[in-house]
mmCIF file of C-alpha atoms in Angstrom:
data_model
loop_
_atom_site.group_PDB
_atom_site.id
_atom_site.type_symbol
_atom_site.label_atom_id
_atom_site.label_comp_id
_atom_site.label_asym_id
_atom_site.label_seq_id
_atom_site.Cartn_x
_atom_site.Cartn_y
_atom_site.Cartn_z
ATOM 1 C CA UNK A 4 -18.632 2.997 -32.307
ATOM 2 C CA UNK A 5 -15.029 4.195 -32.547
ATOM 3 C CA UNK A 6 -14.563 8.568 -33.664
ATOM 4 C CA UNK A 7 -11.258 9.812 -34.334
ATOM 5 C CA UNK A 8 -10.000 13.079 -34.532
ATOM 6 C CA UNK A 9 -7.088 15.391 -34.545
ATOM 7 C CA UNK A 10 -5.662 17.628 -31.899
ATOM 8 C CA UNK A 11 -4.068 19.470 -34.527
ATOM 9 C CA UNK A 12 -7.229 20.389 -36.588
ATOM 10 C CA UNK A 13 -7.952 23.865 -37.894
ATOM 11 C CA UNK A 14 -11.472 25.385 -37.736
ATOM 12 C CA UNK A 15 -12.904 27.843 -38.984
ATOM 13 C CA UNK A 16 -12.992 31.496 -37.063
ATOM 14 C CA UNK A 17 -10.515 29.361 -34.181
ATOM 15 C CA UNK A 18 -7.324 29.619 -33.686
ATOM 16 C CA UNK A 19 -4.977 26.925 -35.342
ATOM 17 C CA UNK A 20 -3.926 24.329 -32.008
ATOM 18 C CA UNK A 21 -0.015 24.693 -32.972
ATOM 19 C CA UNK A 22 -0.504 28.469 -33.037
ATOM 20 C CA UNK A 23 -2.264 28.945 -29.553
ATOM 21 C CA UNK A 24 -0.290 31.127 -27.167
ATOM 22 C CA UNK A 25 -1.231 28.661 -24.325
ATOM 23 C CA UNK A 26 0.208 25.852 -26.276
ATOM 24 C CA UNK A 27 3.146 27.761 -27.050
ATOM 25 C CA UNK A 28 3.389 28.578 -23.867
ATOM 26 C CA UNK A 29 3.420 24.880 -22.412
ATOM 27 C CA UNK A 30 5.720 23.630 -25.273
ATOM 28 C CA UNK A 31 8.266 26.501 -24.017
ATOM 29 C CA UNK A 32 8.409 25.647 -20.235
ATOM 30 C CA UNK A 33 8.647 21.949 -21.157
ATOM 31 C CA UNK A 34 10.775 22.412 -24.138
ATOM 32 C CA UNK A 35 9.054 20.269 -26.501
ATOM 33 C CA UNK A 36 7.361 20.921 -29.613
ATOM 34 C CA UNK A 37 3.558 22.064 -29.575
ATOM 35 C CA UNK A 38 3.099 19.334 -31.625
ATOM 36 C CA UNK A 39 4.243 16.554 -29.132
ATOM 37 C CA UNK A 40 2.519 18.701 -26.017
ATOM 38 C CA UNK A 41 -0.810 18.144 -27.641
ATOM 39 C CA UNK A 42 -0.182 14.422 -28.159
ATOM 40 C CA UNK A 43 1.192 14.102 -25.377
ATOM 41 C CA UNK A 44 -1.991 15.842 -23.537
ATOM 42 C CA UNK A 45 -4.388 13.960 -25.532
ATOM 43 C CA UNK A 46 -2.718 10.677 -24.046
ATOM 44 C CA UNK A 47 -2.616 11.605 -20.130
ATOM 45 C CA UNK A 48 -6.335 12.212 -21.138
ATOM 46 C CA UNK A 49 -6.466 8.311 -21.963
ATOM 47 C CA UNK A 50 -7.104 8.969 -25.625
ATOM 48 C CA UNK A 51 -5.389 6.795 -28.109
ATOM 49 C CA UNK A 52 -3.186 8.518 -30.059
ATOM 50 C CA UNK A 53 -2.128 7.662 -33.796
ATOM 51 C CA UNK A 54 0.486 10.375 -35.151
ATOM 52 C CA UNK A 55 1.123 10.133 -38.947
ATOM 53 C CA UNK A 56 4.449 12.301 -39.536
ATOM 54 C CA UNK A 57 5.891 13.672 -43.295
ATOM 55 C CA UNK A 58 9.777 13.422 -42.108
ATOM 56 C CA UNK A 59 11.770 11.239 -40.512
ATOM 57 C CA UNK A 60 12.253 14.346 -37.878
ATOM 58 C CA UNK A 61 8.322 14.089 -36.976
ATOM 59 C CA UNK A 62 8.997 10.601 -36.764
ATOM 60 C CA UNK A 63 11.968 11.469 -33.757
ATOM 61 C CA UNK A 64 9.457 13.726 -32.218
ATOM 62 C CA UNK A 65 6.339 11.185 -32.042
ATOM 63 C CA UNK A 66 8.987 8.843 -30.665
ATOM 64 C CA UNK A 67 9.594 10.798 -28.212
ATOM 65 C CA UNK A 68 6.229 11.514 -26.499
ATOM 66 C CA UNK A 69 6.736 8.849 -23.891
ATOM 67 C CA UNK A 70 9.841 10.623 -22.100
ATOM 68 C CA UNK A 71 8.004 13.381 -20.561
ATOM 69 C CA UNK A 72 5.056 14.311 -18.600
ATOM 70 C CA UNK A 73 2.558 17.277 -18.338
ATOM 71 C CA UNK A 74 1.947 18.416 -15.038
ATOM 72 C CA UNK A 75 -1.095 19.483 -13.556
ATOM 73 C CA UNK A 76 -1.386 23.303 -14.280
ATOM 74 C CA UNK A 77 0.158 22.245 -17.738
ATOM 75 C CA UNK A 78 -3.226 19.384 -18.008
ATOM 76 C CA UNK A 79 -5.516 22.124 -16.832
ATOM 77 C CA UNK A 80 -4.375 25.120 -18.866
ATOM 78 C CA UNK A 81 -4.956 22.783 -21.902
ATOM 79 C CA UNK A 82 -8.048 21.311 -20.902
ATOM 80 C CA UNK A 83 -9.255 24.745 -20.588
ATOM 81 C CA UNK A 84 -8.802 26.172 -24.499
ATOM 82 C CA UNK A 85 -12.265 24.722 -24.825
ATOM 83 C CA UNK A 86 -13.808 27.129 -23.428
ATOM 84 C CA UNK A 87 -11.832 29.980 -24.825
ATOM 85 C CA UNK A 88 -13.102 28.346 -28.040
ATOM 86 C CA UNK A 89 -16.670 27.549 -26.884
ATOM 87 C CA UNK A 90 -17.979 30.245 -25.056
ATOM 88 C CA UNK A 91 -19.311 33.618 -25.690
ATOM 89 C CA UNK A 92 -20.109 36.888 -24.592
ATOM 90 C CA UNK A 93 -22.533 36.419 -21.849
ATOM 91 C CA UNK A 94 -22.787 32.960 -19.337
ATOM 92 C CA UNK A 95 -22.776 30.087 -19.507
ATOM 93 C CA UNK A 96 -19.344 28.935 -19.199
ATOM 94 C CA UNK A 97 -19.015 26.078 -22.126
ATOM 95 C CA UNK A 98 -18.691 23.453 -22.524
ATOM 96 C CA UNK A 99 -20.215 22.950 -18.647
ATOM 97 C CA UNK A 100 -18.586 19.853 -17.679
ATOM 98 C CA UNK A 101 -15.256 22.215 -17.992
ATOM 99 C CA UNK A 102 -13.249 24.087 -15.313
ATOM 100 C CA UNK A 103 -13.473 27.520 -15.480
ATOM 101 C CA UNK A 104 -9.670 28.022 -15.666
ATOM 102 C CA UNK A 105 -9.379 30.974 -17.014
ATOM 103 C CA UNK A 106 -12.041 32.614 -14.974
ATOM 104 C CA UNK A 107 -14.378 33.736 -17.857
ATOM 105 C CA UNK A 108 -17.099 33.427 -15.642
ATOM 106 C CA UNK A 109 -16.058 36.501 -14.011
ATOM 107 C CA UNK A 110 -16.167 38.567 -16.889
ATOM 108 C CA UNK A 111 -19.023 37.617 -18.954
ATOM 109 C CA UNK A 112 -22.635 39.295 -18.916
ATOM 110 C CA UNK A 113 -26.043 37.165 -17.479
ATOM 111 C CA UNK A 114 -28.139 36.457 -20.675
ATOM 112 C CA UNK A 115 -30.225 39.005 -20.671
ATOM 113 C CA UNK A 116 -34.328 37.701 -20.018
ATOM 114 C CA UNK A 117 -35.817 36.205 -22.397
ATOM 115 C CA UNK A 118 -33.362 37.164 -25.095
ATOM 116 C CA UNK A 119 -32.781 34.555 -28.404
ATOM 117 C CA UNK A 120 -28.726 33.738 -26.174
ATOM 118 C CA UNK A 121 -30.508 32.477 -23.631
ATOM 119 C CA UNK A 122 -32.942 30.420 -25.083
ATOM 120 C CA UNK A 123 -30.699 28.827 -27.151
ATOM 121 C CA UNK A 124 -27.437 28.512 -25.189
ATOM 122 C CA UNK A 125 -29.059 27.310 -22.231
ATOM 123 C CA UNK A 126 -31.091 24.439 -23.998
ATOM 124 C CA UNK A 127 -27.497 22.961 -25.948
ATOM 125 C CA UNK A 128 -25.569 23.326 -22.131
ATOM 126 C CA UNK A 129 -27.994 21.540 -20.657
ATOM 127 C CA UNK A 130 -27.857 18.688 -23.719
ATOM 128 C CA UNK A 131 -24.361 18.561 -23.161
ATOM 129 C CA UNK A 132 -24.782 17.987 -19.426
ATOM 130 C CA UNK A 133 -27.173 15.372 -20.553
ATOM 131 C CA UNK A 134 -24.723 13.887 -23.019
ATOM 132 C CA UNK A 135 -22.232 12.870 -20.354
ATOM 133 C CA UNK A 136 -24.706 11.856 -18.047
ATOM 134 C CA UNK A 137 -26.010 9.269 -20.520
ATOM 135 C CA UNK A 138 -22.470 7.868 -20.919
ATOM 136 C CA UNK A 139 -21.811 7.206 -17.511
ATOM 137 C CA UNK A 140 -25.170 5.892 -16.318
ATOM 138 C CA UNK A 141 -25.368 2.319 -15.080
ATOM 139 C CA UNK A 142 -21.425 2.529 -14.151
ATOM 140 C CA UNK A 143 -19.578 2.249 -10.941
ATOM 141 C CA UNK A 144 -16.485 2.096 -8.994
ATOM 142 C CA UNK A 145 -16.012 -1.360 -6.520
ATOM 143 C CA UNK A 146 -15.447 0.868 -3.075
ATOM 144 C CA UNK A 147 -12.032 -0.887 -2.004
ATOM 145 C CA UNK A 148 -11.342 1.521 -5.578
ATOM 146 C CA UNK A 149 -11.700 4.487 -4.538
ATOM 147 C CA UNK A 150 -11.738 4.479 -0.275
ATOM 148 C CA UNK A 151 -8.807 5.703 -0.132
ATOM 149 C CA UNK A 152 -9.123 8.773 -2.180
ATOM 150 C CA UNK A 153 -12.567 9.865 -1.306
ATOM 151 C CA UNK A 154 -12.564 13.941 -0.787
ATOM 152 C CA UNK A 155 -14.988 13.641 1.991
ATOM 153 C CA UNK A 156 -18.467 12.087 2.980
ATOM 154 C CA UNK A 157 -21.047 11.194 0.365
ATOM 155 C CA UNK A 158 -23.621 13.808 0.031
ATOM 156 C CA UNK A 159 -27.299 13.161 -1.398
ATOM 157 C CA UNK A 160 -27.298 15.028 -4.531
ATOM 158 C CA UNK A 161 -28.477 14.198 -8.228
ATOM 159 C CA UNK A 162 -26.162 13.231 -10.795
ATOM 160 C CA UNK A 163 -25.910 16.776 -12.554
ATOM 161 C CA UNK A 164 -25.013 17.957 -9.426
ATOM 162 C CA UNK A 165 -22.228 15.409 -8.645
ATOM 163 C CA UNK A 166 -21.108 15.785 -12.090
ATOM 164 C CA UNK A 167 -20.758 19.554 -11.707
ATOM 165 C CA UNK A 168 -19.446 19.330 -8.179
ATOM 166 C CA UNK A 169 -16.462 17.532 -9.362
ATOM 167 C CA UNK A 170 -15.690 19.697 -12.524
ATOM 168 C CA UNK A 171 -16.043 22.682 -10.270
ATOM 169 C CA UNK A 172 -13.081 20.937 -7.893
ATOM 170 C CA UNK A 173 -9.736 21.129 -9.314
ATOM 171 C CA UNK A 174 -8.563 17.876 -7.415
ATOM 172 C CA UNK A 175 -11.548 15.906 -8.344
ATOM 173 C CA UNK A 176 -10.368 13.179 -10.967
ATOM 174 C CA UNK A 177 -13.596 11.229 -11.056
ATOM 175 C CA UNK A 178 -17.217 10.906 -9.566
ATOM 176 C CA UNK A 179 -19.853 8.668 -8.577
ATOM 177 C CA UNK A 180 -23.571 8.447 -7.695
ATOM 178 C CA UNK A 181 -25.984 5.422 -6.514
ATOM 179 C CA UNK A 182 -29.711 5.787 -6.240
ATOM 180 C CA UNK A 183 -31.448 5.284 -4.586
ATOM 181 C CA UNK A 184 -29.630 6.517 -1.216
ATOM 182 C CA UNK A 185 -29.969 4.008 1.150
ATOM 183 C CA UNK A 186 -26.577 3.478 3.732
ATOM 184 C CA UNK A 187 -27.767 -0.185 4.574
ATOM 185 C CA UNK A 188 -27.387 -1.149 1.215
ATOM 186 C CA UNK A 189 -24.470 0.914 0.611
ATOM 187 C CA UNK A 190 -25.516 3.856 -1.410
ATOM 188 C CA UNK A 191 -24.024 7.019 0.012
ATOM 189 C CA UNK A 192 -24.965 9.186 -2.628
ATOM 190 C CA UNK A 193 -22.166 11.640 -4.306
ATOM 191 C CA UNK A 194 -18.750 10.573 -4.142
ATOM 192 C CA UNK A 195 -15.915 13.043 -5.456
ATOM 193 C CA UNK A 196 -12.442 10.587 -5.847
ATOM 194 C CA UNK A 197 -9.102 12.473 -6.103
ATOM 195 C CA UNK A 198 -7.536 9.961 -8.254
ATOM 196 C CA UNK A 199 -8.150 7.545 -11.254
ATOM 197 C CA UNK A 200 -9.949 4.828 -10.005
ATOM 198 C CA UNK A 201 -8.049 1.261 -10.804
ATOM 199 C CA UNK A 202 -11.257 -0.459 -12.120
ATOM 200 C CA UNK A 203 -15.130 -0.317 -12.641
ATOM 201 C CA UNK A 204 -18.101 -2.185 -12.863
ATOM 202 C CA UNK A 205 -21.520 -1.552 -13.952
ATOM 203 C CA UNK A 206 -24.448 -1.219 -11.743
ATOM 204 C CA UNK A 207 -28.153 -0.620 -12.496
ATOM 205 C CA UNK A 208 -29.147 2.857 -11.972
ATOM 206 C CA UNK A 209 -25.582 4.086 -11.098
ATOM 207 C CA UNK A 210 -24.009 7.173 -12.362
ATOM 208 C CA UNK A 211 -19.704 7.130 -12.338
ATOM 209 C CA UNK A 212 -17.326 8.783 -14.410
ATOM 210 C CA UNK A 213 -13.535 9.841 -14.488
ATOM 211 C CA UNK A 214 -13.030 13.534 -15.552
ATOM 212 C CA UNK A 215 -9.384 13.653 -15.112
ATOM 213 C CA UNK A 216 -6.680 11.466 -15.475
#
């Protein structure tokens, strides 16, 4: 299945993408239009991007999105309008696969016990969570891939927890997991890779993912 959609869409209640102070912000310091920074983020994400363009000046600027890059505090700050978008008053963080750039973990409220926000934001985190889970199971990276950008030793943890260990680290671009754990066969357990991994392969009851390109 193939789902398209627009960086530029407005919802309703959210601010408008071209209008965001953060994108306005990165289109400034890189002195490009917030139009192009947006394409241009959506493809160092990987995501194909397909710009349709009223003027032959839009056409010039979608020509022109291969001349520059985003760096990484650029990458993040966008990344992170999700959850300025996503999230409410009181914890969690959403969506949870998501950095906390902003730090609104600091200044939201528990869910109070047994209130209606926590029984029903907990519940769709946790299918989210589940969501990406789903998509990377039975995938892996060949080692001579990623051995020399491991951030340290494999640890025996689940696959939420990998997952969430390498959203919570800034200079984690992708993860993997094997199960069982077993270091004669070769299963480590948690892997955290600081870089893109050059190719994959898929293997039975393997969890792998990239979360930043």
């Amino acid at each position: 299945a193939v789902m398209g959609y627009s960086v530029q869409t407005q919802w309703p209640h959210v601010l408008p993408p071209l209008q965001d102070p953060h994108v306005l912000a990165v289109a400034a310091t890189a002195r490009r239009t917030p139009s192009q920074v947006l394409h241009r983020w959506a493809l160092q994400r990987g995501v194909g991007v397909i710009p349709k363009a009223s003027s032959q000046q839009r056409i010039r600027e979608n020509l022109q999105l291969l001349d520059f890059e985003l760096d990484d505090s650029a990458m993040r700050l966008l990344d992170g309008i999700a959850t300025l978008s996503e999230s409410g008053a009181s914890l969690p963080v959403r969506p949870p696969y998501q950095e906390d750039v902003f730090q609104l973990g600091s200044l939201m409220a528990p869910p109070p016990a047994g209130s209606m926000q926590a029984s029903v934001e907990q519940p769709a985190a946790e299918a989210e969570i589940a969501a990406v889970l789903a998509q990377s199971r039975d995938q892996g990276f060949p080692y001579s891939a990623i051995a020399n950008h491991l951030l340290g030793p494999a640890v025996d943890v689940p696959p939420p927890e990998c997952l969430m260990r390498c959203v919570q680290d800034s200079s984690c671009a992708a993860w993997e997991v094997c199960a069982p754990v077993d270091a004669a066969s070769g299963c480590g357990g948690c892997y955290l890779v600081g870089a893109v991994p050059s190719s994959s392969m898929q293997i039975a009851g393997w969890h792998a993912a990239v979360i930043r390109a």
